[in-house]
XYZ file of C-alpha atoms in Angstrom:
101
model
C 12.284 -12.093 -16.942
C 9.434 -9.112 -17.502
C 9.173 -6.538 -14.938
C 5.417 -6.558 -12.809
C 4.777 -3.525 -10.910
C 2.050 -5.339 -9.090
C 1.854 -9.432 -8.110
C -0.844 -10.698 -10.823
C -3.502 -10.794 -8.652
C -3.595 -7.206 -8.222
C -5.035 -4.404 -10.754
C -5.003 -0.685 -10.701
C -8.518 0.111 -11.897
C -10.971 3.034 -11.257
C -11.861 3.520 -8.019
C -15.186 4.342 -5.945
C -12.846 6.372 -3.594
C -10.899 8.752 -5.497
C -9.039 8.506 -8.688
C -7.423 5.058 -9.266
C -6.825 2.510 -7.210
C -5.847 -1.045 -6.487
C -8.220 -3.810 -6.607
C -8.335 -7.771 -5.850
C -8.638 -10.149 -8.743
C -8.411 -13.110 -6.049
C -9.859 -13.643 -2.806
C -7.231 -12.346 0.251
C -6.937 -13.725 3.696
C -6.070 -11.409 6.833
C -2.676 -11.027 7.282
C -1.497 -10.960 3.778
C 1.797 -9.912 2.804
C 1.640 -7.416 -0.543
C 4.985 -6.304 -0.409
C 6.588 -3.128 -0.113
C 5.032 0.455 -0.429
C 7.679 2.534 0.155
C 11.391 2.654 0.484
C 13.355 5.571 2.378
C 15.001 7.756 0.697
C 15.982 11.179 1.736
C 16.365 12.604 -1.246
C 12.308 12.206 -1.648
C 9.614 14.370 -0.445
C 8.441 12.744 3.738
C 11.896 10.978 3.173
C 10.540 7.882 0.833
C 10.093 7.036 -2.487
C 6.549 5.295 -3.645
C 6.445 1.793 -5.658
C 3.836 1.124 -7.673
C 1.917 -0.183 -5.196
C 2.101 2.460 -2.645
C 1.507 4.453 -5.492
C -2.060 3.686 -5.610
C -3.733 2.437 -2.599
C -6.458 4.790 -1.453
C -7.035 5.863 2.514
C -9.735 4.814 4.461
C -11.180 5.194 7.670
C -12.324 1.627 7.900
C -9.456 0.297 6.079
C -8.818 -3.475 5.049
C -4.891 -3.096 5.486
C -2.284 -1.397 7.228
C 1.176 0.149 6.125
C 3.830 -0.672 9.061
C 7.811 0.170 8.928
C 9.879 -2.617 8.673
C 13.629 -1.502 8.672
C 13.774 1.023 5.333
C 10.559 0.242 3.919
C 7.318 0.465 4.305
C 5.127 -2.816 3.708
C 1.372 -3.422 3.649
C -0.345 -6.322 4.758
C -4.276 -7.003 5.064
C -6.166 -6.886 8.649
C -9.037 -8.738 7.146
C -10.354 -10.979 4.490
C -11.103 -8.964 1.424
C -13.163 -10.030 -1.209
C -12.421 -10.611 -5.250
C -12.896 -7.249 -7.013
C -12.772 -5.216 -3.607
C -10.240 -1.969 -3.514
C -7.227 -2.101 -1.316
C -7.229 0.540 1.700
C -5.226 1.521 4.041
C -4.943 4.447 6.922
C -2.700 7.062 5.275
C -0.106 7.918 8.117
C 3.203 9.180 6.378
C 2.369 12.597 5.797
C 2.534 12.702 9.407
C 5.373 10.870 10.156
C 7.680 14.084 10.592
C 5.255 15.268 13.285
C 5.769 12.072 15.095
C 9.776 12.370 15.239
């Protein structure tokens, strides 16, 4: 078995927002489960450590995901269909996440 940091539908590619990002190679429906973003740690900076794929999805104001807590990690889904080739966005919340405790 070969390691994938992303599911194969998924590529981190230049991005029109900033950097890199994560792009589509397949058509999404809402409510999509990607998998997990983040997983708590402590012993990381805002108490998690990044995957590869929250490594690389870009904020947005008008995002077509959303990061949510489930238990230790964090997961992200998609609110809405997103087109083949489209970026991957989400609301960036965890740098406030202290300030919410």
């Amino acid at each position: 078995m070969t390691y994938r940091p992303l599911p194969d539908y998924l590529a981190i590619a230049p991005s029109a927002i900033e950097g890199t990002g994560i792009i589509t190679l397949k058509a999404i429906k809402a409510n999509h489960e990607f998998g997990i973003t983040h997983v708590k740690d402590e012993r990381f900076e805002d108490g998690y450590i990044r995957t590869p794929l929250g490594g690389f999805f870009n904020h947005s104001e008008d995002p077509n995901c959303e990061a949510y807590i489930d238990g230790d990690f964090i997961k992200l889904k998609s609110i809405k269909k997103i087109k083949q080739g489209e970026e991957i966005t989400a609301k960036y919340w965890l740098y406030n996440l202290k300030d919410k405790k």
